[in-house]
Coordinates of C-alpha atoms in Angstrom, one line a residue:
X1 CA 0.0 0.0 0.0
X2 CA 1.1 3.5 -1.1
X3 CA 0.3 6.5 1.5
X4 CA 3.5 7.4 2.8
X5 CA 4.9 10.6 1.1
X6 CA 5.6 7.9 -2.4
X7 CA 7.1 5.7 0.5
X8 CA 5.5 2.2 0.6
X9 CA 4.0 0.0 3.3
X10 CA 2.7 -3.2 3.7
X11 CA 0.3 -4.3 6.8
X12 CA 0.2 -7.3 8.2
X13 CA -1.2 -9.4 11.3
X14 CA 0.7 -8.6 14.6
X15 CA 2.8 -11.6 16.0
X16 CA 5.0 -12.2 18.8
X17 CA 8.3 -11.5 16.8
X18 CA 6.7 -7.9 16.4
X19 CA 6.3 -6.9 19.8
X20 CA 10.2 -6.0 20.7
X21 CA 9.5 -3.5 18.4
X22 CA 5.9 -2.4 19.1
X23 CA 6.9 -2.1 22.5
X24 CA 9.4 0.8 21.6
X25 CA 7.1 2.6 19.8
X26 CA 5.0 2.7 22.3
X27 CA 7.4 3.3 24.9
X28 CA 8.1 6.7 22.5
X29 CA 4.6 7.5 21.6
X30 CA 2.5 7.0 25.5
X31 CA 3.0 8.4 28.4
X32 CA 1.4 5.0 29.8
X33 CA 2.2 2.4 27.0
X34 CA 0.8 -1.3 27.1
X35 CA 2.9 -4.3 28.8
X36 CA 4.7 -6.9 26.4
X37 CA 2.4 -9.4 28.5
X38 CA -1.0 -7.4 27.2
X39 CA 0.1 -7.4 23.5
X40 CA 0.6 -11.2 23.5
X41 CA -2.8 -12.2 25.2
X42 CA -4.5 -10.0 22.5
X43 CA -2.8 -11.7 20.0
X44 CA -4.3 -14.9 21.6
X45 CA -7.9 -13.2 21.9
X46 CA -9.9 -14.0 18.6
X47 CA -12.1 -10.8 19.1
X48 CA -8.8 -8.6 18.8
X49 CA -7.6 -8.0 15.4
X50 CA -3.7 -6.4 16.0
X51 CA -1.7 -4.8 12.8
X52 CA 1.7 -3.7 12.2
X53 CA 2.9 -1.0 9.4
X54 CA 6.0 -2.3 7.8
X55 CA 8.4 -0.5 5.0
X56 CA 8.2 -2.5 1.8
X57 CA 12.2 -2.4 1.6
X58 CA 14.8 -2.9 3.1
X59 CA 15.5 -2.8 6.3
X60 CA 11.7 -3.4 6.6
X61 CA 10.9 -1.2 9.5
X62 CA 8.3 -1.4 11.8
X63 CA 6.7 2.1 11.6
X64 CA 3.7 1.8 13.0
X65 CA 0.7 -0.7 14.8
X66 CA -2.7 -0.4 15.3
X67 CA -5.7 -3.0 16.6
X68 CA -9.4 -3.4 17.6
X69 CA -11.8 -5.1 19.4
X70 CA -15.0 -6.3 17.9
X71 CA -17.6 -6.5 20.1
X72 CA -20.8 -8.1 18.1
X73 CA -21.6 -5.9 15.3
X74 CA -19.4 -2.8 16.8
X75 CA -15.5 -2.1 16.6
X76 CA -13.1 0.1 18.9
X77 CA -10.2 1.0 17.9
X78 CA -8.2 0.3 21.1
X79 CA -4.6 1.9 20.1
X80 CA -2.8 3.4 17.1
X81 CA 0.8 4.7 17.2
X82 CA 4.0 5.6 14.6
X83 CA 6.9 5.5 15.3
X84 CA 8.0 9.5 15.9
X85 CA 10.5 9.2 13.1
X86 CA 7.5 8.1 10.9
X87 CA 4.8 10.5 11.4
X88 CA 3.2 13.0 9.5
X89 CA 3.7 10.5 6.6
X90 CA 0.6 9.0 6.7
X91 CA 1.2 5.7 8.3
X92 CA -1.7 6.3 11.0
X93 CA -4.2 7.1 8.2
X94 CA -3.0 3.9 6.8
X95 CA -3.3 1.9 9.6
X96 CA -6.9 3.0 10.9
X97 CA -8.2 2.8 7.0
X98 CA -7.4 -1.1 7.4
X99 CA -8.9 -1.0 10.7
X100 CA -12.2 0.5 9.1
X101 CA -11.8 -2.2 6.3
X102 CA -11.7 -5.1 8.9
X103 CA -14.3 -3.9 11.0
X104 CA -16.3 -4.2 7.5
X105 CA -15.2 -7.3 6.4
X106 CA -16.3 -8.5 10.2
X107 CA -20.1 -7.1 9.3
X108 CA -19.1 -4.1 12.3
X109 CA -22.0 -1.2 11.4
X110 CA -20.1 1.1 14.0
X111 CA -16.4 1.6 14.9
X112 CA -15.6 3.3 18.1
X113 CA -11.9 5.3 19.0
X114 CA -10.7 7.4 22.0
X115 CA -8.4 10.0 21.8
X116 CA -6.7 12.1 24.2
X117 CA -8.0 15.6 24.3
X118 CA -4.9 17.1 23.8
X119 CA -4.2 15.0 20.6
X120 CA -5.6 17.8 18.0
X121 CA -3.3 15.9 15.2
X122 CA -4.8 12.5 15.5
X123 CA -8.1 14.1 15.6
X124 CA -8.1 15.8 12.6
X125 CA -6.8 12.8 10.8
X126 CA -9.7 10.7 12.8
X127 CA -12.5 13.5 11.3
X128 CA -10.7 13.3 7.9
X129 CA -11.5 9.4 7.4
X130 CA -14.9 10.0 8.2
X131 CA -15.5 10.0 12.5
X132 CA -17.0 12.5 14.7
X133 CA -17.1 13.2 18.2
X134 CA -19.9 12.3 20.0
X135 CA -18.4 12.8 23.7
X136 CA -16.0 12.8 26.2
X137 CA -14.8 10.6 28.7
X138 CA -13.2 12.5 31.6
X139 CA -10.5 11.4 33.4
X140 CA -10.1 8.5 31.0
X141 CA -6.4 8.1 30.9
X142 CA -3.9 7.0 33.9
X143 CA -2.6 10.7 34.3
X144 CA -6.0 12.1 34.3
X145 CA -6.8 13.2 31.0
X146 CA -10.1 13.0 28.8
X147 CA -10.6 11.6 26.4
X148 CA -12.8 12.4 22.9
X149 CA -14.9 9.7 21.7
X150 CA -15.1 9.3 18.1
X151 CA -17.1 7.3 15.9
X152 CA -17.6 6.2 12.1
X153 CA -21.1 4.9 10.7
X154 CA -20.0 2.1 8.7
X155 CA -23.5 1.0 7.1
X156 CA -26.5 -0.9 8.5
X157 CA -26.4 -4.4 9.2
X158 CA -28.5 -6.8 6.7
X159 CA -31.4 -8.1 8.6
X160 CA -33.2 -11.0 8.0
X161 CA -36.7 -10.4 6.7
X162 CA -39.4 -9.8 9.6
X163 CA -42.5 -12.5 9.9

């Protein structure tokens, strides 16, 4: 996939041999970033769906990972992150447009994100694909900040035909 400033990027499922360098992204990128121990059991959960952003050439970086949870017919997007030397390039837009394309492929009719309030950046790219705030959740985050809930119509479920 193409999106990166004429860079290209592949994604591909998250795996174990990923998470040495997810974690460092992370480490870069939160202020309270996930445990080693919480990306594995999601990649063990079969209603999280975990992605990594990889340069097409060589060395292959990991630039950036993303995943959701599907919860019946709805998805949240539970974290996104690029590497700091990778943003602005379009890897996040990248990442959450799969995202949106899973939840679809899983029949989701809604996908679900929070941000932090103070992340004006992510939400414009989160408005630009197509999400709108619809609240806030205050105090969401460890250190006490709110977050804005976002969300993305993605169409309405097929139902079968009523008696």
């Amino acid at each position: 996939m193409n999106g990166m400033n004429g860079m290209n990027a592949q994604i591909s499922r998250m795996t174990l041999d990923d998470l040495p360098e997810v974690i460092e992204i992370d480490r870069v990128s939160f202020p309270s970033p996930w445990p080693m121990d919480a990306y594995a059991q999601e990649l063990d959960n079969d209603k999280a769906f975990f992605f990594v952003a990889r340069l097409t050439e060589p060395p292959h970086t990991l630039v950036g990972h993303g995943g959701m949870w599907m919860f019946y017919d709805e998805a949240n997007i539970s974290n996104i992150a690029t590497h700091p030397n990778w943003r602005r390039r379009g890897v996040g837009d990248l990442l959450v447009r799969h995202l949106v394309a899973q939840a679809q492929a899983l029949s989701a009719i809604l996908i679900t994100l929070e941000v932090r309030a103070s992340n004006a950046a992510a939400q414009r790219v989160y408005a630009r694909l197509g999400f709108d705030e619809v609240g806030r959740r205050k105090r969401y985050y460890h250190d006490g900040e709110d977050a804005i809930l976002m969300t993305k119509h993605l169409g309405i479920k097929n139902e079968p035909p009523g008696e």
